[in-house]
Coordinates of N, CA and C in Angstrom, one line a residue:
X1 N -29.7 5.1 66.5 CA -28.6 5.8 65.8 C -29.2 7.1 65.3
X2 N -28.6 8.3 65.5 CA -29.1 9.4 65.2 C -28.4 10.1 63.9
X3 N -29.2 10.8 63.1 CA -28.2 11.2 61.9 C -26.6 11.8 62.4
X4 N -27.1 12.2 63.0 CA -24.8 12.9 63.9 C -23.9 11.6 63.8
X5 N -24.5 10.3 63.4 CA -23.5 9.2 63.8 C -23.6 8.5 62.3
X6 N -24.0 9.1 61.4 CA -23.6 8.6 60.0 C -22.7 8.7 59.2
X7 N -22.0 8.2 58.5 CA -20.7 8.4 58.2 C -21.0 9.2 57.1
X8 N -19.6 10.5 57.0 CA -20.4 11.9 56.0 C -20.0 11.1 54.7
X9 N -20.5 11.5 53.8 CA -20.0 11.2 52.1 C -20.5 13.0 51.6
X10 N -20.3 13.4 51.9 CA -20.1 14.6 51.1 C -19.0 14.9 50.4
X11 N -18.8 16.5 49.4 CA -18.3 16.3 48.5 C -16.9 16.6 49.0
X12 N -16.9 16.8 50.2 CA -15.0 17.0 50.7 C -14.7 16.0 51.4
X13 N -15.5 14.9 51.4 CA -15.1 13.5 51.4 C -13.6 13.2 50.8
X14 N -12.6 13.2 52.0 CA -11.1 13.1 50.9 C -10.9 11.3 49.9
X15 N -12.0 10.4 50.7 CA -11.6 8.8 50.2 C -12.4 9.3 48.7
X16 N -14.1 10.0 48.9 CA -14.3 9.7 47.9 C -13.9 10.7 46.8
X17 N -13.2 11.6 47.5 CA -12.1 12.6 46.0 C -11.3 11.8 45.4
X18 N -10.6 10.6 46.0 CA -9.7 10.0 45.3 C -10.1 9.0 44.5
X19 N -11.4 8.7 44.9 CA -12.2 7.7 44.1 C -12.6 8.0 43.0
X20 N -13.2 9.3 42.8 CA -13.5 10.3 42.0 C -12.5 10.2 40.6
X21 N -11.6 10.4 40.9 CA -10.5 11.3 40.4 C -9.8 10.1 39.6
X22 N -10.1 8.5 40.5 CA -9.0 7.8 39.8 C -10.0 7.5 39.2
X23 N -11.1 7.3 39.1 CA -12.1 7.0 38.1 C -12.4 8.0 36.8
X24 N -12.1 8.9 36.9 CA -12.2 9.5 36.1 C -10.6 9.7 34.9
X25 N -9.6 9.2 35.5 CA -8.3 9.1 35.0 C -8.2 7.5 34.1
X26 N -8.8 7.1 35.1 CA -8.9 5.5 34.3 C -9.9 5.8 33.0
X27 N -10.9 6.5 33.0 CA -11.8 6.1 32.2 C -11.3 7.1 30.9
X28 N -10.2 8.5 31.1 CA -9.7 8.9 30.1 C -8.7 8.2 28.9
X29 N -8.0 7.4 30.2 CA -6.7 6.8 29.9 C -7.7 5.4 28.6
X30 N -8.6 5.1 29.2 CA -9.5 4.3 28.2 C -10.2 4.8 27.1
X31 N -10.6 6.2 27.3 CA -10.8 6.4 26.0 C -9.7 7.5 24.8
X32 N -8.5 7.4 25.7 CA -7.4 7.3 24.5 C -7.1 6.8 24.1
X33 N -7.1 5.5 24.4 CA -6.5 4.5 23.9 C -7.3 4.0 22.7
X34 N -9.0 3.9 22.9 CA -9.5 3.2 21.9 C -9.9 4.6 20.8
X35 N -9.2 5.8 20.8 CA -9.6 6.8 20.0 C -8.1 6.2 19.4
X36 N -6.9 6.3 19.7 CA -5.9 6.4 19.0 C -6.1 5.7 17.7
X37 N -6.1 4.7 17.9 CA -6.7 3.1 16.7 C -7.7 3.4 15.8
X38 N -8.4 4.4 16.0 CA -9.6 4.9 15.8 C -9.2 5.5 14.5
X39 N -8.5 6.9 15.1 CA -7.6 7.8 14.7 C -6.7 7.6 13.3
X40 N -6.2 6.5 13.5 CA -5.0 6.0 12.8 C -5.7 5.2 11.6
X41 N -6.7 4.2 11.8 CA -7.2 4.0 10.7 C -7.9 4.6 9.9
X42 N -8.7 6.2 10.0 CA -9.0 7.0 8.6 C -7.9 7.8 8.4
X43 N -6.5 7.7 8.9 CA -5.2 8.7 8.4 C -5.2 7.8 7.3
X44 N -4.3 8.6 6.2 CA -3.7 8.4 4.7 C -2.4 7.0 5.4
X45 N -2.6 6.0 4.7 CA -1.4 4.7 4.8 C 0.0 5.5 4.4
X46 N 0.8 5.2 5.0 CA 2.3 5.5 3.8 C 2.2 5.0 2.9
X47 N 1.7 4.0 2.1 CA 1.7 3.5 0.9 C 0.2 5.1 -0.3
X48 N -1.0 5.0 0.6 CA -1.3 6.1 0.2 C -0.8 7.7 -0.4
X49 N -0.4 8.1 0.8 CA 1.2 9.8 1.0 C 1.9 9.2 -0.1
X50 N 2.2 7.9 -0.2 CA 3.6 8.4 -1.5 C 3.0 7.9 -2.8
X51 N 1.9 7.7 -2.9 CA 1.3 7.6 -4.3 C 0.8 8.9 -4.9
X52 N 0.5 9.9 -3.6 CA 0.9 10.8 -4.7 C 1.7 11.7 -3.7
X53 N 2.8 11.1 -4.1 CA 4.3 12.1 -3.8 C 4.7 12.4 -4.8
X54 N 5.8 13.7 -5.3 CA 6.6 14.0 -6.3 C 7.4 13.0 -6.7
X55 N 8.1 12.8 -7.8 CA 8.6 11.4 -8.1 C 9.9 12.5 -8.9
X56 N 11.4 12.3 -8.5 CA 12.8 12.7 -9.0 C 13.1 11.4 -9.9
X57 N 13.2 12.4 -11.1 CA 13.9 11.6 -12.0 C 15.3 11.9 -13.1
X58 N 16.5 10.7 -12.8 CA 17.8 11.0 -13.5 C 17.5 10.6 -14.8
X59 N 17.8 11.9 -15.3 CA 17.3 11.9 -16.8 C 18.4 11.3 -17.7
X60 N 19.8 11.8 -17.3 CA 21.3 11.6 -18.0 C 21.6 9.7 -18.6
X61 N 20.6 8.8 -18.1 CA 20.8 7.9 -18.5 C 20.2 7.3 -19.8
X62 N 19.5 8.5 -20.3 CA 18.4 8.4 -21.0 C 18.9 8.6 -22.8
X63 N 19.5 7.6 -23.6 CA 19.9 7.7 -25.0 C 19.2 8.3 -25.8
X64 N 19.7 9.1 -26.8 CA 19.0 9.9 -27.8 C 18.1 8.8 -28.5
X65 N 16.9 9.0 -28.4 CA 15.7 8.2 -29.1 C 15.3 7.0 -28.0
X66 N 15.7 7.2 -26.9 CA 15.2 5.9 -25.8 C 14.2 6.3 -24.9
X67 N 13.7 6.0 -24.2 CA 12.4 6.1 -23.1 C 12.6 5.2 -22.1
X68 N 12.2 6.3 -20.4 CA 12.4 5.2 -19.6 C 10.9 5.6 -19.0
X69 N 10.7 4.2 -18.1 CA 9.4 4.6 -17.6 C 9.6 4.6 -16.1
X70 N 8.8 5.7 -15.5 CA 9.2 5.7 -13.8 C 7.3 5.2 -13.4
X71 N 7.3 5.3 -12.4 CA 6.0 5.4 -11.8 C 5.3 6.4 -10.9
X72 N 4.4 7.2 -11.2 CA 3.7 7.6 -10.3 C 2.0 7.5 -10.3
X73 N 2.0 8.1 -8.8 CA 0.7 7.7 -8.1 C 0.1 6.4 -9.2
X74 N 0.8 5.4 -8.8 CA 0.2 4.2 -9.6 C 0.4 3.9 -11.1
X75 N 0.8 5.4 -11.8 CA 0.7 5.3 -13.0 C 1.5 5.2 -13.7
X76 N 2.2 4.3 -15.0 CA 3.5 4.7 -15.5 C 3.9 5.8 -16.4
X77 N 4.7 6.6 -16.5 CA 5.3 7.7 -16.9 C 5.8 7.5 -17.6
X78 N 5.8 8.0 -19.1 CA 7.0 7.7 -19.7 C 7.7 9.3 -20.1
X79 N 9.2 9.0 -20.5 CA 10.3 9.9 -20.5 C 10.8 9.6 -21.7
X80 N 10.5 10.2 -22.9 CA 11.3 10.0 -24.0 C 12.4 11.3 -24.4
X81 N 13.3 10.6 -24.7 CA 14.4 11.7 -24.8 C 14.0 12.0 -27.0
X82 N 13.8 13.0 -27.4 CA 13.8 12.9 -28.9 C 14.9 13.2 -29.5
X83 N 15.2 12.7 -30.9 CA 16.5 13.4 -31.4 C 15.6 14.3 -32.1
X84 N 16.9 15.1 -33.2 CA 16.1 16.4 -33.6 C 15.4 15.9 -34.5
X85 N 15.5 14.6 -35.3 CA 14.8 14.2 -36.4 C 13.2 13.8 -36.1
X86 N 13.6 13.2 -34.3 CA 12.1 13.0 -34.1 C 11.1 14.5 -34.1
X87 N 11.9 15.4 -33.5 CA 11.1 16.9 -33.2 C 10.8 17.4 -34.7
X88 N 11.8 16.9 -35.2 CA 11.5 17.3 -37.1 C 9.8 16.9 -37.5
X89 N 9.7 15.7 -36.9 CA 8.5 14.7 -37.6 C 7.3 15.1 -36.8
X90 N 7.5 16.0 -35.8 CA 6.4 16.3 -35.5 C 5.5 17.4 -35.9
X91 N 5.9 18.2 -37.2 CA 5.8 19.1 -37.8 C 4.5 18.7 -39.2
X92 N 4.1 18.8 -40.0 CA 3.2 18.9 -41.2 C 2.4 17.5 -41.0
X93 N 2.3 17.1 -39.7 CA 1.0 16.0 -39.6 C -0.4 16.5 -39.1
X94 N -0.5 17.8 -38.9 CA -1.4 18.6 -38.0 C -3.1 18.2 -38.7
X95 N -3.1 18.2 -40.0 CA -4.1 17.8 -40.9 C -4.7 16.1 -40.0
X96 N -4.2 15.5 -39.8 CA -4.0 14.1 -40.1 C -4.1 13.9 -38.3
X97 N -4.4 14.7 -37.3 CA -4.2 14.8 -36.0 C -6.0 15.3 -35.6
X98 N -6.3 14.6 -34.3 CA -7.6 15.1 -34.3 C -7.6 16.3 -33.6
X99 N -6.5 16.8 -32.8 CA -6.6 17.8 -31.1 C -5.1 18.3 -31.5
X100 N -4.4 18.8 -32.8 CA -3.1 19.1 -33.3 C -2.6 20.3 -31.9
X101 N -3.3 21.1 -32.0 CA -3.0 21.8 -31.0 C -3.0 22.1 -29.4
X102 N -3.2 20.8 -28.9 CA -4.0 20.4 -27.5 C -5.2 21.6 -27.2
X103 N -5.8 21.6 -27.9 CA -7.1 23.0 -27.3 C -7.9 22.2 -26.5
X104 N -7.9 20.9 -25.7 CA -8.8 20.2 -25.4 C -8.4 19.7 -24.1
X105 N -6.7 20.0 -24.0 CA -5.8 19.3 -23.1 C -6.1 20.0 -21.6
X106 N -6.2 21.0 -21.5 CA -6.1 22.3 -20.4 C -4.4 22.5 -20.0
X107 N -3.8 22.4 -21.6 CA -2.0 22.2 -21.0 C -1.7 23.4 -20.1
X108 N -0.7 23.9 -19.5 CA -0.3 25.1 -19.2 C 0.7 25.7 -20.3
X109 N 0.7 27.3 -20.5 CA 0.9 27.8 -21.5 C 2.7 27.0 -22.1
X110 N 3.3 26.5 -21.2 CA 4.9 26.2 -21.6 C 4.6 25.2 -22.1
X111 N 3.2 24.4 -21.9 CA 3.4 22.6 -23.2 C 2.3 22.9 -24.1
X112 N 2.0 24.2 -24.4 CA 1.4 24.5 -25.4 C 2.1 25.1 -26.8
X113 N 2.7 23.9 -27.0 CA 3.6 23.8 -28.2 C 3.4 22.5 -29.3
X114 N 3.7 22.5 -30.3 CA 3.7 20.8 -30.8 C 4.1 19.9 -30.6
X115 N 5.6 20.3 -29.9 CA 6.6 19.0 -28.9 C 6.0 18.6 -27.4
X116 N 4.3 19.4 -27.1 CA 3.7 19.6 -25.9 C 4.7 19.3 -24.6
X117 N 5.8 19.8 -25.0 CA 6.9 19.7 -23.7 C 7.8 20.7 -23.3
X118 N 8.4 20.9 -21.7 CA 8.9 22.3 -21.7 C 10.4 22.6 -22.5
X119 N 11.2 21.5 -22.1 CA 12.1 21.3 -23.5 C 12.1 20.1 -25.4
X120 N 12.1 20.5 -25.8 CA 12.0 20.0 -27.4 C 12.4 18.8 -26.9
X121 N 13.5 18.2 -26.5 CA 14.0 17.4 -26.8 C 13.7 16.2 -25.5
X122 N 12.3 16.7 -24.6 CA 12.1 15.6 -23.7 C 11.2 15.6 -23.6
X123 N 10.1 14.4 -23.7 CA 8.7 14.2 -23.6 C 8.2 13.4 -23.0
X124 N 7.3 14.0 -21.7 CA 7.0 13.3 -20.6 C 5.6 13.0 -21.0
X125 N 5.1 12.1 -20.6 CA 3.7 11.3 -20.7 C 2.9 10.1 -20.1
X126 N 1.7 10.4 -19.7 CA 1.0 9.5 -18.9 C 1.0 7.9 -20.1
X127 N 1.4 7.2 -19.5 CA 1.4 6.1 -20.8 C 0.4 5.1 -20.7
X128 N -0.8 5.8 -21.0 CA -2.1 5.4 -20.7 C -2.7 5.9 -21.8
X129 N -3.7 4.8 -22.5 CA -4.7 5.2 -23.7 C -5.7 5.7 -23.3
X130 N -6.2 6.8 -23.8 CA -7.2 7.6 -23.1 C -8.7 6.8 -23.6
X131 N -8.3 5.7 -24.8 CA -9.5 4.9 -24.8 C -10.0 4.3 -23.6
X132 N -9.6 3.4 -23.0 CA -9.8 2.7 -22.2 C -8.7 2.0 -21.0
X133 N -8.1 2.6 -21.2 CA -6.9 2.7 -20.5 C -5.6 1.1 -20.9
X134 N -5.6 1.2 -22.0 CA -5.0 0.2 -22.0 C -3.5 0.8 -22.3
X135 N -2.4 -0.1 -22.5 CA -1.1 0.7 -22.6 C -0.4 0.4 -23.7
X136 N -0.1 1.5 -24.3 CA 0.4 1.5 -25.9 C 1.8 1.5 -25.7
X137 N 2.4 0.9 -27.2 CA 4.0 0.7 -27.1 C 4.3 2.2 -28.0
X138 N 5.4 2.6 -27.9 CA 6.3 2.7 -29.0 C 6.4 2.2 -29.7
X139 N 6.7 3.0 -31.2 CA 6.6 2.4 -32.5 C 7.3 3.0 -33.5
X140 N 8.9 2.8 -33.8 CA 9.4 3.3 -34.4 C 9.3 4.0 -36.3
X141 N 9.8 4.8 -37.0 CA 9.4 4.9 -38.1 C 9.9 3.8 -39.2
X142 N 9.5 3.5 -39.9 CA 10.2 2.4 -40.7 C 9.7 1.2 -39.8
X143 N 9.5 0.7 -38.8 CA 9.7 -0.6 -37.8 C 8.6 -1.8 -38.4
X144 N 7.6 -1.6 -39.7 CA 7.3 -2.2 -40.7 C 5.5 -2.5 -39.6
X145 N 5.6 -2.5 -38.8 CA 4.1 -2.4 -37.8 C 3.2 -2.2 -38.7
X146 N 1.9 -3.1 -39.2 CA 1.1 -3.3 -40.1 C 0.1 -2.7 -39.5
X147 N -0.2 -1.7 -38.0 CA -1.6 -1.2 -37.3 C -0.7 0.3 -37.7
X148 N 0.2 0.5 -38.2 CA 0.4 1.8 -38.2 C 0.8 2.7 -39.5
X149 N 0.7 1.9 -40.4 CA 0.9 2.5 -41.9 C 2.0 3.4 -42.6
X150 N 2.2 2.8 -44.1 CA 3.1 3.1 -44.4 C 4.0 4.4 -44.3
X151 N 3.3 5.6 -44.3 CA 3.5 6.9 -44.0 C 4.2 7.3 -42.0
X152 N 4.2 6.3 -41.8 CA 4.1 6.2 -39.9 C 5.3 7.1 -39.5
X153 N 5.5 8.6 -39.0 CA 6.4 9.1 -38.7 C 7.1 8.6 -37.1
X154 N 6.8 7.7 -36.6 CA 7.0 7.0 -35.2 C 5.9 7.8 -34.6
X155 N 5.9 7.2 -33.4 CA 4.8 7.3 -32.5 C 4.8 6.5 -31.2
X156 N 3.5 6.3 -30.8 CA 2.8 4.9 -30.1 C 1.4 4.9 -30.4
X157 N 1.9 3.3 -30.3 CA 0.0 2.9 -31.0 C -0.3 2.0 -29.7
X158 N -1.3 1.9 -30.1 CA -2.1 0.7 -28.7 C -2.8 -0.1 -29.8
X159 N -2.0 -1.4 -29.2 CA -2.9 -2.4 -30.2 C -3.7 -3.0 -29.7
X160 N -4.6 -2.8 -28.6 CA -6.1 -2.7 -28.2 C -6.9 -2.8 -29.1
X161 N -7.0 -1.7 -30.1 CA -8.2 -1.0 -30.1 C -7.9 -0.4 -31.4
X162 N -6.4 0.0 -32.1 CA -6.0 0.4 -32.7 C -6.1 2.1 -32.6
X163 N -5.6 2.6 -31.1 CA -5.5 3.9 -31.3 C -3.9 4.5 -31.8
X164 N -3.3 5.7 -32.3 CA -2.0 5.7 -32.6 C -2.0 7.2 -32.3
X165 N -0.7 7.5 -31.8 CA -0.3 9.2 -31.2 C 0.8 9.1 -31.6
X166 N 1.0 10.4 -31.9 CA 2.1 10.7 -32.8 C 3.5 11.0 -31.7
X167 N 4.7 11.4 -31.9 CA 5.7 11.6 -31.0 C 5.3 12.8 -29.7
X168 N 4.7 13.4 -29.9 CA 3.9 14.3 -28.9 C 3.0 13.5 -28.1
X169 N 2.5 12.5 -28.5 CA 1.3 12.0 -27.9 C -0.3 12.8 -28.2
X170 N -0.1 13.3 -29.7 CA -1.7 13.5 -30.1 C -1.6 12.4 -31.2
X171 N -3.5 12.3 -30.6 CA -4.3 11.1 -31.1 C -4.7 11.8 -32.9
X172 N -4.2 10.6 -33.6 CA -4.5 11.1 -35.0 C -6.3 10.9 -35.1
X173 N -6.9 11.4 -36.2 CA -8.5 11.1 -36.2 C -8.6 10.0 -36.2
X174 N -10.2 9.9 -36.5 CA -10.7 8.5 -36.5 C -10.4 7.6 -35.9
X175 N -10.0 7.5 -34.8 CA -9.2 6.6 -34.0 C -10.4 6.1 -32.7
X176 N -10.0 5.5 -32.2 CA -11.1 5.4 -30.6 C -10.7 6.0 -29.4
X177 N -9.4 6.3 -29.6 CA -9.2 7.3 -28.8 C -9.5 8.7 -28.5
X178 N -10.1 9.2 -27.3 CA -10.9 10.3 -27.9 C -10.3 11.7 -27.5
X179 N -8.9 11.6 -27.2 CA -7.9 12.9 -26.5 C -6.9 12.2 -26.3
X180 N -5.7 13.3 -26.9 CA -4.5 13.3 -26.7 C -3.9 12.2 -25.3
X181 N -2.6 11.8 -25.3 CA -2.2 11.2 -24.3 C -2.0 12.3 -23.1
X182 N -2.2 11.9 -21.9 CA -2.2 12.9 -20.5 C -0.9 13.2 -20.2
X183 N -0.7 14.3 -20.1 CA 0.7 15.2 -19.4 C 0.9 15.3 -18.1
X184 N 1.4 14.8 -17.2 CA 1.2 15.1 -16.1 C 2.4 16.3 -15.7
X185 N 1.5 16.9 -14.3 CA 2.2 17.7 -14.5 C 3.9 17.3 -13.7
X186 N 5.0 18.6 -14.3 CA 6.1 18.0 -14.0 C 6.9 19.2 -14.0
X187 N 8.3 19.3 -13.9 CA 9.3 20.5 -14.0 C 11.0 20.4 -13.8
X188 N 11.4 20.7 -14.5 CA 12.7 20.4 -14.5 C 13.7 21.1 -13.3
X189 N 14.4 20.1 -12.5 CA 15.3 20.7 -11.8 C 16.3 20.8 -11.4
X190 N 17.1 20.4 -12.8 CA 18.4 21.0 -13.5 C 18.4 20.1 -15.1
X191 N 20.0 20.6 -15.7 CA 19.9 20.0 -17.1 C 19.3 18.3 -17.5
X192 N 19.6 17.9 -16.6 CA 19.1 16.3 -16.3 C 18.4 15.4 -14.8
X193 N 17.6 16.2 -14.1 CA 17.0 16.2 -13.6 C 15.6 16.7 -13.6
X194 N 14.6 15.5 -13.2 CA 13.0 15.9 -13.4 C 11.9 15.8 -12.3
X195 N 11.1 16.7 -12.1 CA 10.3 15.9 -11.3 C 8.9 15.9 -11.7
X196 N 8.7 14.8 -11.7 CA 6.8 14.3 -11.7 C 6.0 14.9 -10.6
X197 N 5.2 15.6 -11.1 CA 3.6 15.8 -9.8 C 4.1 17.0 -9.4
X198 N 4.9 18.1 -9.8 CA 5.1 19.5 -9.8 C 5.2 19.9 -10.9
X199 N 4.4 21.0 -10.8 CA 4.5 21.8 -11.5 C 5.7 23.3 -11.7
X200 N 5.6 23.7 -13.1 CA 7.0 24.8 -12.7 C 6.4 25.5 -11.4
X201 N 5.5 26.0 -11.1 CA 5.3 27.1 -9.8 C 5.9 26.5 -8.9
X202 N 5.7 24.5 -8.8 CA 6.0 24.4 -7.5 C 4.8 23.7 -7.2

């Protein structure tokens, strides 16, 4: 047999173009498949994305002197609506407050007020002790609460540890708490409508 009578396999071989080609089709179609899975498990879960999504909140249900608590990214929120008596009480305790002015907080200039909120009469808050994270109640004035003393203009105390914040959520001294309660940020968007995890810019 002389080389003239060998069968050609060169590269314009049309069997082995096809061979080529589905081999090379197969072996993509294989590695998309095990990239997709791949893919998908370092993406963010849906349960992730909405932990920290913005959180709308209907404020109108909310009684003068009541509190509701919503959740975000994990955390509970609370929403107190004040009457004016409570906004009254947050005035000549500043002595008796360790951080009276949040100079510690990094608020933005609109909760850089005593009521640390953008309206007087509504006060949003991370309802988390900045001790150690435990979760303080409400505590009304008069409500006779022996961790919070006779002088107690309402608040929340954590009876943890015995930390107590005043209607704004600043930490009085000496306490183990060591900064004000956390603001998250938020913005109103309309007379009774709120939202968590925006800020006014947006």
């Amino acid at each position: 047999m002389t080389t003239t009578d060998l069968p050609r396999v060169g590269a314009d071989d049309p069997e082995r173009r096809t061979w080529l080609l589905a081999t090379g089709a197969a072996g993509g179609v294989a590695a998309i498949a095990t990239a997709v899975p791949f893919v998908s498990s370092i993406a963010p879960s849906e349960r992730a994305k909405a932990q920290g999504a913005s959180v709308e909140v209907d404020l109108g249900d909310i009684a003068p002197g009541g509190m509701k608590t919503v959740e975000w990214r994990g955390k509970p929120v609370w929403i107190q609506r004040r009457t004016a008596e409570m906004i009254a009480a947050l005035n000549g305790q500043e002595a008796a407050l360790a951080d009276p002015d949040s100079a510690r907080d990094g608020l933005p200039e609109a909760l850089r007020n005593p009521g640390r909120s953008m309206k007087p009469e509504f006060f949003v808050a991370i309802g988390i002790c900045t001790h150690l994270g435990c979760s303080p109640s409400a505590v009304a004035q008069g409500s006779g609460n022996p961790g919070v003393g006779a002088d107690w203009h309402g608040g929340f105390f954590c009876p943890c540890h015995g930390s107590t914040f005043d209607l704004a959520g600043r930490v009085f001294k000496n306490k183990p708490a060591p900064t004000n309660l956390e603001i998250p940020p938020h913005r109103f968007v309309g007379e009774t409508r709120l939202v968590i995890g925006e800020s006014r810019s947006g």
